[in-house]
Amino acid sequence: MLLEGGDVGDLCGLVFPGQTAGGTPTPAVVDDIDVLPYPARHLFDLSEYEFVTISATRGCPFNCVYCSLSETRFRCRSAESVVEEVRCVVKEFGVRSLDFIDDVFTFDRCFVEEFCGLLEDLGLGVSWACTTRADLVDEKLLKVMKDAGLRHISFGVESGVEEIRKAAGKDISNRRYLDLFGECRKLGIKTRAYGMFGLPGETLADMDETICFIRGLRPDSAIFRVVDLVPNTPLFDLALSEGLVGVGVWREYVLGSRKYPIHIPKVLTEKQIYETHNRAYHSFYGHHRFNKILSKIPHLLTR
Ligand code: SF4
């Protein structure tokens, strides 16, 4: 539009310097996302990157209290459209590895099965990674995905305590996670677990349980985060209503007059949350290295 002489003020979703509120209108939600163009990948030197990202969906119908995608309309591209983009990326840029950046890649099981079938038929030999919820995939679907090149899958575990996870919007049992990570290991799919600290109702003992539980899942990697207070989420609204933060909290942070806004449960302090966050990394990756050394010992002993 700008190349054709249009006015920048006619573009949706912009806020201009000096504006404290408002901006141009919010962009309309696109229902048929197959019509959206591919990203302008030709503007980057993709040889510098180990993989290329692709998006197959928009939105998420679940309602995790901390998440900016909570209860946004889920839309999914057609399997043909996504496979065609994969084909183009491979043909034009010689890419061998892809990462789907969708948060609930397997929400539409029919899409995943069709996509995997088409990708396998094309025989491009690409490997790929995705992220999804533990209640949206089972061993049968994992096998279909693995046969189509899935090499890595990530799951949001969030907490090691079922009640805390459930209160945060993920009513998924610990048993389900244990089974799922085991199924991935059996199929040779690498895994990542995400954990969070500062969830509603959490205590120090709960956070310790999260570290323990995630270690026990034996994922290939783990990422731990502190719960941010993201605007327009149920958690942010709750913090506002309880007077814990004001509407201008992020503006104050950007202007340097307050610390980074995180959610601090009543019985915890900010210091305890950040210390646990650090401890989680030390515990997981220290333990991980130890396990790798241990795995070599039987071999050494039987030589
Ligand atoms: S955390 Fe994941 S499952 Fe929950 S609302 Fe956000 S995208 Fe959806």
mmCIF file of C-alpha atoms and ligand atoms in Angstrom:
data_model
loop_
_atom_site.group_PDB
_atom_site.id
_atom_site.type_symbol
_atom_site.label_atom_id
_atom_site.label_comp_id
_atom_site.label_asym_id
_atom_site.label_seq_id
_atom_site.Cartn_x
_atom_site.Cartn_y
_atom_site.Cartn_z
ATOM 1 C CA MET A 1 0.000 0.000 0.000
ATOM 2 C CA LEU A 2 2.831 2.419 0.880
ATOM 3 C CA LEU A 3 4.626 1.606 -2.388
ATOM 4 C CA GLU A 4 1.468 2.682 -4.219
ATOM 5 C CA GLY A 5 1.529 6.106 -2.495
ATOM 6 C CA GLY A 6 -0.827 5.264 0.402
ATOM 7 C CA ASP A 7 -0.712 7.079 3.745
ATOM 8 C CA VAL A 8 0.978 5.357 6.659
ATOM 9 C CA GLY A 9 -1.856 6.613 8.897
ATOM 10 C CA ASP A 10 -4.262 4.357 6.969
ATOM 11 C CA LEU A 11 -2.434 1.229 8.120
ATOM 12 C CA CYS A 12 -4.122 -0.619 10.971
ATOM 13 C CA GLY A 13 -2.426 -1.441 14.261
ATOM 14 C CA LEU A 14 0.047 1.463 14.484
ATOM 15 C CA VAL A 15 0.853 3.796 17.370
ATOM 16 C CA PHE A 16 2.929 6.872 16.587
ATOM 17 C CA PRO A 17 5.692 8.477 18.700
ATOM 18 C CA GLY A 18 4.252 10.768 21.366
ATOM 19 C CA GLN A 19 0.845 9.053 21.361
ATOM 20 C CA THR A 20 -0.129 7.876 24.849
ATOM 21 C CA ALA A 21 -3.290 6.021 23.801
ATOM 22 C CA GLY A 22 -5.222 4.980 20.739
ATOM 23 C CA GLY A 23 -3.396 4.655 17.450
ATOM 24 C CA THR A 24 -4.825 3.460 14.156
ATOM 25 C CA PRO A 25 -7.677 0.883 14.251
ATOM 26 C CA THR A 26 -6.960 -2.690 15.312
ATOM 27 C CA PRO A 27 -6.485 -4.913 12.250
ATOM 28 C CA ALA A 28 -9.475 -7.135 11.414
ATOM 29 C CA VAL A 29 -9.154 -10.840 12.229
ATOM 30 C CA VAL A 30 -8.552 -12.766 9.001
ATOM 31 C CA ASP A 31 -10.761 -15.868 8.870
ATOM 32 C CA ASP A 32 -9.260 -17.598 5.865
ATOM 33 C CA ILE A 33 -5.550 -17.457 6.657
ATOM 34 C CA ASP A 34 -4.690 -19.378 3.485
ATOM 35 C CA VAL A 35 -4.976 -16.025 1.684
ATOM 36 C CA LEU A 36 -2.110 -14.447 3.662
ATOM 37 C CA PRO A 37 1.186 -14.156 1.749
ATOM 38 C CA TYR A 38 4.286 -16.085 2.787
ATOM 39 C CA PRO A 39 6.838 -14.138 4.838
ATOM 40 C CA ALA A 40 9.379 -12.203 2.683
ATOM 41 C CA ARG A 41 12.137 -14.708 3.400
ATOM 42 C CA HIS A 42 14.136 -13.529 0.374
ATOM 43 C CA LEU A 43 15.076 -10.414 2.409
ATOM 44 C CA PHE A 44 17.198 -12.567 4.719
ATOM 45 C CA ASP A 45 20.315 -14.599 4.134
ATOM 46 C CA LEU A 46 18.811 -17.909 5.222
ATOM 47 C CA SER A 47 22.151 -19.698 4.852
ATOM 48 C CA GLU A 48 22.997 -18.095 8.218
ATOM 49 C CA TYR A 49 20.184 -20.005 9.931
ATOM 50 C CA GLU A 50 19.907 -23.631 10.933
ATOM 51 C CA PHE A 51 16.157 -23.766 10.405
ATOM 52 C CA VAL A 52 13.282 -21.707 9.070
ATOM 53 C CA THR A 53 10.082 -20.922 10.940
ATOM 54 C CA ILE A 54 6.598 -21.508 9.524
ATOM 55 C CA SER A 55 3.176 -20.707 10.902
ATOM 56 C CA ALA A 56 0.216 -22.992 10.166
ATOM 57 C CA THR A 57 -2.356 -21.565 12.576
ATOM 58 C CA ARG A 58 -3.477 -18.463 14.442
ATOM 59 C CA GLY A 59 -5.074 -18.150 17.869
ATOM 60 C CA CYS A 60 -5.806 -20.621 20.660
ATOM 61 C CA PRO A 61 -9.203 -21.574 22.138
ATOM 62 C CA PHE A 62 -7.813 -22.538 25.561
ATOM 63 C CA ASN A 63 -7.773 -20.177 28.509
ATOM 64 C CA CYS A 64 -4.453 -20.268 30.315
ATOM 65 C CA VAL A 65 -4.621 -17.288 32.649
ATOM 66 C CA TYR A 66 -1.178 -15.838 31.840
ATOM 67 C CA CYS A 67 -1.283 -16.176 28.045
ATOM 68 C CA SER A 68 -1.853 -13.425 25.493
ATOM 69 C CA LEU A 69 -3.424 -15.965 23.110
ATOM 70 C CA SER A 70 -5.978 -17.110 25.691
ATOM 71 C CA GLU A 71 -9.421 -17.636 24.095
ATOM 72 C CA THR A 72 -8.462 -16.154 20.744
ATOM 73 C CA ARG A 73 -10.161 -17.555 17.665
ATOM 74 C CA PHE A 74 -8.307 -20.620 16.384
ATOM 75 C CA ARG A 75 -7.804 -20.712 12.640
ATOM 76 C CA CYS A 76 -5.850 -23.239 10.659
ATOM 77 C CA ARG A 77 -4.463 -23.158 7.127
ATOM 78 C CA SER A 78 -5.265 -26.004 4.774
ATOM 79 C CA ALA A 79 -2.776 -28.863 4.725
ATOM 80 C CA GLU A 80 -2.182 -28.218 0.991
ATOM 81 C CA SER A 81 -1.257 -24.592 1.631
ATOM 82 C CA VAL A 82 1.231 -25.435 4.397
ATOM 83 C CA VAL A 83 2.837 -28.260 2.428
ATOM 84 C CA GLU A 84 3.161 -25.947 -0.585
ATOM 85 C CA GLU A 85 4.983 -23.386 1.587
ATOM 86 C CA VAL A 86 7.294 -26.135 2.850
ATOM 87 C CA ARG A 87 7.968 -27.195 -0.751
ATOM 88 C CA CYS A 88 8.781 -23.583 -1.768
ATOM 89 C CA VAL A 89 11.079 -23.040 1.216
ATOM 90 C CA VAL A 90 12.975 -26.244 0.441
ATOM 91 C CA LYS A 91 13.174 -25.516 -3.302
ATOM 92 C CA GLU A 92 14.055 -21.815 -3.095
ATOM 93 C CA PHE A 93 16.308 -21.758 -0.049
ATOM 94 C CA GLY A 94 17.589 -25.327 0.251
ATOM 95 C CA VAL A 95 16.270 -25.508 3.828
ATOM 96 C CA ARG A 96 16.303 -28.959 5.472
ATOM 97 C CA SER A 97 14.877 -28.100 8.849
ATOM 98 C CA LEU A 98 11.681 -26.271 9.871
ATOM 99 C CA ASP A 99 10.158 -25.050 13.095
ATOM 100 C CA PHE A 100 6.389 -24.543 13.342
ATOM 101 C CA ILE A 101 5.891 -21.580 15.659
ATOM 102 C CA ASP A 102 2.237 -22.407 16.402
ATOM 103 C CA ASP A 103 1.357 -22.855 20.080
ATOM 104 C CA VAL A 104 -1.162 -25.655 19.563
ATOM 105 C CA PHE A 105 0.015 -27.232 16.316
ATOM 106 C CA THR A 106 -2.060 -30.393 16.811
ATOM 107 C CA PHE A 107 -5.337 -28.737 17.821
ATOM 108 C CA ASP A 108 -6.908 -29.814 14.513
ATOM 109 C CA ARG A 109 -6.023 -33.501 14.308
ATOM 110 C CA CYS A 110 -7.437 -33.887 10.767
ATOM 111 C CA PHE A 111 -5.173 -31.071 9.566
ATOM 112 C CA VAL A 112 -2.107 -32.717 11.134
ATOM 113 C CA GLU A 113 -2.879 -36.140 9.654
ATOM 114 C CA GLU A 114 -3.468 -34.683 6.205
ATOM 115 C CA PHE A 115 -0.396 -32.441 6.403
ATOM 116 C CA CYS A 116 1.816 -35.368 7.460
ATOM 117 C CA GLY A 117 0.450 -37.596 4.689
ATOM 118 C CA LEU A 118 1.078 -34.957 2.003
ATOM 119 C CA LEU A 119 4.539 -34.125 3.348
ATOM 120 C CA GLU A 120 5.560 -37.768 3.426
ATOM 121 C CA ASP A 121 4.269 -38.292 -0.134
ATOM 122 C CA LEU A 122 6.382 -35.359 -1.356
ATOM 123 C CA GLY A 123 9.514 -37.045 0.025
ATOM 124 C CA LEU A 124 11.371 -33.769 0.620
ATOM 125 C CA GLY A 125 13.380 -35.270 3.468
ATOM 126 C CA VAL A 126 12.885 -32.255 5.770
ATOM 127 C CA SER A 127 12.826 -32.555 9.523
ATOM 128 C CA TRP A 128 10.629 -30.321 11.632
ATOM 129 C CA ALA A 129 9.706 -29.256 15.137
ATOM 130 C CA CYS A 130 6.471 -28.056 16.722
ATOM 131 C CA THR A 131 4.816 -27.138 20.016
ATOM 132 C CA THR A 132 1.497 -28.361 21.354
ATOM 133 C CA ARG A 133 -0.504 -29.256 24.453
ATOM 134 C CA ALA A 134 -0.116 -32.649 26.082
ATOM 135 C CA ASP A 135 -3.853 -33.341 25.734
ATOM 136 C CA LEU A 136 -3.815 -32.728 21.974
ATOM 137 C CA VAL A 137 -1.551 -35.561 20.912
ATOM 138 C CA ASP A 138 -1.250 -39.303 21.520
ATOM 139 C CA GLU A 139 1.151 -42.053 20.551
ATOM 140 C CA LYS A 140 -0.709 -42.786 17.305
ATOM 141 C CA LEU A 141 -0.507 -39.186 16.135
ATOM 142 C CA LEU A 142 3.105 -38.871 17.278
ATOM 143 C CA LYS A 143 3.953 -41.879 15.096
ATOM 144 C CA VAL A 144 2.271 -40.265 12.066
ATOM 145 C CA MET A 145 4.207 -37.047 12.738
ATOM 146 C CA LYS A 146 7.495 -38.879 13.248
ATOM 147 C CA ASP A 147 7.047 -40.709 9.933
ATOM 148 C CA ALA A 148 6.585 -37.304 8.273
ATOM 149 C CA GLY A 149 9.852 -35.939 9.703
ATOM 150 C CA LEU A 150 8.991 -34.678 13.216
ATOM 151 C CA ARG A 151 12.275 -34.539 15.138
ATOM 152 C CA HIS A 152 11.412 -32.337 18.114
ATOM 153 C CA ILE A 153 8.300 -31.450 20.090
ATOM 154 C CA SER A 154 7.758 -28.983 22.959
ATOM 155 C CA PHE A 155 5.099 -29.057 25.679
ATOM 156 C CA GLY A 156 4.085 -26.474 28.266
ATOM 157 C CA VAL A 157 4.224 -28.358 31.556
ATOM 158 C CA GLU A 158 4.163 -25.095 33.550
ATOM 159 C CA SER A 159 3.907 -26.623 37.048
ATOM 160 C CA GLY A 160 4.692 -29.953 38.669
ATOM 161 C CA VAL A 161 1.587 -29.605 40.854
ATOM 162 C CA GLU A 162 -1.661 -30.611 39.136
ATOM 163 C CA GLU A 163 -3.849 -28.182 41.131
ATOM 164 C CA ILE A 164 -1.604 -25.225 40.266
ATOM 165 C CA ARG A 165 -1.537 -26.230 36.591
ATOM 166 C CA LYS A 166 -5.299 -26.644 36.576
ATOM 167 C CA ALA A 167 -5.885 -23.250 38.238
ATOM 168 C CA ALA A 168 -3.674 -21.689 35.568
ATOM 169 C CA GLY A 169 -5.933 -23.128 32.848
ATOM 170 C CA LYS A 170 -4.250 -26.447 31.990
ATOM 171 C CA ASP A 171 -6.283 -29.310 33.346
ATOM 172 C CA ILE A 172 -3.809 -32.004 32.355
ATOM 173 C CA SER A 173 -2.607 -34.668 34.773
ATOM 174 C CA ASN A 174 0.995 -35.398 35.723
ATOM 175 C CA ARG A 175 0.410 -38.963 34.540
ATOM 176 C CA ARG A 176 -0.373 -37.688 31.034
ATOM 177 C CA TYR A 177 2.937 -35.802 30.873
ATOM 178 C CA LEU A 178 4.901 -38.788 32.175
ATOM 179 C CA ASP A 179 3.313 -41.071 29.566
ATOM 180 C CA LEU A 180 3.758 -38.572 26.758
ATOM 181 C CA PHE A 181 7.442 -37.886 27.344
ATOM 182 C CA GLY A 182 7.960 -41.648 27.548
ATOM 183 C CA GLU A 183 6.114 -42.164 24.238
ATOM 184 C CA CYS A 184 8.303 -39.517 22.574
ATOM 185 C CA ARG A 185 11.457 -41.191 23.869
ATOM 186 C CA LYS A 186 10.235 -44.541 22.546
ATOM 187 C CA LEU A 187 9.634 -43.057 19.091
ATOM 188 C CA GLY A 188 12.973 -41.192 19.052
ATOM 189 C CA ILE A 189 11.382 -37.720 19.101
ATOM 190 C CA LYS A 190 13.361 -35.119 21.037
ATOM 191 C CA THR A 191 11.409 -33.168 23.648
ATOM 192 C CA ARG A 192 11.406 -29.852 25.461
ATOM 193 C CA ALA A 193 9.461 -28.993 28.615
ATOM 194 C CA TYR A 194 8.489 -25.454 29.588
ATOM 195 C CA GLY A 195 8.082 -24.592 33.260
ATOM 196 C CA MET A 196 6.869 -21.415 34.990
ATOM 197 C CA PHE A 197 7.353 -19.807 38.381
ATOM 198 C CA GLY A 198 4.919 -17.351 39.973
ATOM 199 C CA LEU A 199 1.645 -19.033 38.986
ATOM 200 C CA PRO A 200 -1.487 -18.173 40.991
ATOM 201 C CA GLY A 201 -1.598 -19.926 44.374
ATOM 202 C CA GLU A 202 1.981 -21.188 44.133
ATOM 203 C CA THR A 203 4.203 -21.718 47.194
ATOM 204 C CA LEU A 204 7.938 -22.275 47.456
ATOM 205 C CA ALA A 205 7.318 -26.023 47.859
ATOM 206 C CA ASP A 206 5.177 -26.010 44.677
ATOM 207 C CA MET A 207 7.969 -24.365 42.705
ATOM 208 C CA ASP A 208 10.448 -26.952 44.017
ATOM 209 C CA GLU A 209 8.018 -29.655 42.914
ATOM 210 C CA THR A 210 8.015 -28.141 39.407
ATOM 211 C CA ILE A 211 11.801 -28.448 39.178
ATOM 212 C CA CYS A 212 11.634 -32.029 40.408
ATOM 213 C CA PHE A 213 8.771 -33.033 38.127
ATOM 214 C CA ILE A 214 10.330 -31.564 34.985
ATOM 215 C CA ARG A 215 13.610 -33.295 35.720
ATOM 216 C CA GLY A 216 11.684 -36.528 36.181
ATOM 217 C CA LEU A 217 10.095 -36.179 32.732
ATOM 218 C CA ARG A 218 13.616 -36.441 31.259
ATOM 219 C CA PRO A 219 13.077 -34.000 28.400
ATOM 220 C CA ASP A 220 16.051 -33.260 26.128
ATOM 221 C CA SER A 221 15.857 -29.605 27.136
ATOM 222 C CA ALA A 222 13.862 -27.388 29.468
ATOM 223 C CA ILE A 223 13.025 -23.711 29.504
ATOM 224 C CA PHE A 224 11.912 -22.064 32.728
ATOM 225 C CA ARG A 225 10.169 -18.723 32.838
ATOM 226 C CA VAL A 226 8.866 -16.304 35.401
ATOM 227 C CA VAL A 227 5.160 -15.474 34.902
ATOM 228 C CA ASP A 228 4.916 -12.059 33.195
ATOM 229 C CA LEU A 229 1.869 -9.883 33.687
ATOM 230 C CA VAL A 230 0.833 -9.682 30.051
ATOM 231 C CA PRO A 231 -1.837 -7.031 29.306
ATOM 232 C CA ASN A 232 -5.288 -8.303 28.301
ATOM 233 C CA THR A 233 -4.841 -11.658 30.013
ATOM 234 C CA PRO A 234 -7.070 -12.953 32.837
ATOM 235 C CA LEU A 235 -4.071 -12.756 35.195
ATOM 236 C CA PHE A 236 -3.361 -9.137 34.319
ATOM 237 C CA ASP A 237 -7.029 -8.242 34.834
ATOM 238 C CA LEU A 238 -6.951 -9.978 38.211
ATOM 239 C CA ALA A 239 -3.792 -8.091 39.246
ATOM 240 C CA LEU A 240 -5.519 -4.847 38.186
ATOM 241 C CA SER A 241 -8.691 -5.633 40.116
ATOM 242 C CA GLU A 242 -6.684 -6.527 43.224
ATOM 243 C CA GLY A 243 -4.777 -3.246 42.927
ATOM 244 C CA LEU A 244 -1.445 -5.059 42.591
ATOM 245 C CA VAL A 245 -0.596 -3.058 39.446
ATOM 246 C CA GLY A 246 -2.058 -0.088 37.610
ATOM 247 C CA VAL A 247 -2.973 0.143 33.920
ATOM 248 C CA GLY A 248 0.256 2.050 33.217
ATOM 249 C CA VAL A 249 2.515 -0.655 34.632
ATOM 250 C CA TRP A 250 4.275 -1.485 31.355
ATOM 251 C CA ARG A 251 4.699 2.182 30.458
ATOM 252 C CA GLU A 252 6.310 2.758 33.863
ATOM 253 C CA TYR A 253 8.614 -0.215 33.243
ATOM 254 C CA VAL A 254 9.615 1.057 29.787
ATOM 255 C CA LEU A 255 10.304 4.524 31.219
ATOM 256 C CA GLY A 256 12.485 2.947 33.916
ATOM 257 C CA SER A 257 10.385 3.886 36.958
ATOM 258 C CA ARG A 258 9.540 0.324 38.032
ATOM 259 C CA LYS A 259 10.855 -3.218 37.812
ATOM 260 C CA TYR A 260 9.767 -5.767 35.210
ATOM 261 C CA PRO A 261 6.098 -6.643 35.944
ATOM 262 C CA ILE A 262 5.784 -10.257 37.034
ATOM 263 C CA HIS A 263 3.061 -12.088 38.913
ATOM 264 C CA ILE A 264 4.000 -12.630 42.551
ATOM 265 C CA PRO A 265 1.675 -15.005 44.452
ATOM 266 C CA LYS A 266 0.661 -13.773 47.911
ATOM 267 C CA VAL A 267 2.939 -16.108 49.897
ATOM 268 C CA LEU A 268 6.037 -15.506 47.749
ATOM 269 C CA THR A 269 8.488 -12.682 47.177
ATOM 270 C CA GLU A 270 10.005 -11.551 43.897
ATOM 271 C CA LYS A 271 13.425 -12.641 45.211
ATOM 272 C CA GLN A 272 12.177 -16.178 45.916
ATOM 273 C CA ILE A 273 10.751 -16.456 42.403
ATOM 274 C CA TYR A 274 13.937 -15.320 40.662
ATOM 275 C CA GLU A 275 16.123 -17.470 42.931
ATOM 276 C CA THR A 276 13.971 -20.516 42.143
ATOM 277 C CA HIS A 277 14.171 -19.677 38.448
ATOM 278 C CA ASN A 278 17.988 -19.699 38.618
ATOM 279 C CA ARG A 279 17.985 -22.848 40.709
ATOM 280 C CA ALA A 280 15.786 -24.593 38.148
ATOM 281 C CA TYR A 281 18.367 -24.089 35.409
ATOM 282 C CA HIS A 282 21.246 -25.202 37.617
ATOM 283 C CA SER A 283 19.287 -28.205 38.774
ATOM 284 C CA PHE A 284 18.078 -29.280 35.338
ATOM 285 C CA TYR A 285 21.235 -28.763 33.327
ATOM 286 C CA GLY A 286 23.576 -29.903 36.108
ATOM 287 C CA HIS A 287 21.465 -33.038 36.505
ATOM 288 C CA HIS A 288 21.325 -33.452 32.713
ATOM 289 C CA ARG A 289 25.120 -33.451 32.364
ATOM 290 C CA PHE A 290 25.374 -35.906 35.255
ATOM 291 C CA ASN A 291 22.890 -38.224 33.525
ATOM 292 C CA LYS A 292 24.927 -38.120 30.318
ATOM 293 C CA ILE A 293 28.048 -39.124 32.236
ATOM 294 C CA LEU A 294 26.095 -41.874 34.015
ATOM 295 C CA SER A 295 24.758 -43.230 30.724
ATOM 296 C CA LYS A 296 28.356 -43.948 29.667
ATOM 297 C CA ILE A 297 29.248 -45.863 32.827
ATOM 298 C CA PRO A 298 27.582 -49.232 32.013
ATOM 299 C CA HIS A 299 29.361 -49.150 28.665
ATOM 300 C CA LEU A 300 32.694 -48.470 30.397
ATOM 301 C CA LEU A 301 32.077 -51.195 32.951
ATOM 302 C CA THR A 302 31.217 -53.858 30.402
ATOM 303 C CA ARG A 303 34.137 -53.163 28.088
HETATM 304 S S1 SF4 B 1 -0.537 -21.287 26.959
HETATM 305 FE FE1 SF4 B 1 -0.814 -22.436 25.068
HETATM 306 S S2 SF4 B 1 -2.696 -23.632 25.383
HETATM 307 FE FE2 SF4 B 1 -2.701 -22.003 26.926
HETATM 308 S S3 SF4 B 1 -3.896 -20.335 26.003
HETATM 309 FE FE3 SF4 B 1 -1.716 -19.963 25.548
HETATM 310 S S4 SF4 B 1 -1.342 -20.891 23.549
HETATM 311 FE FE4 SF4 B 1 -3.283 -21.710 24.356
#
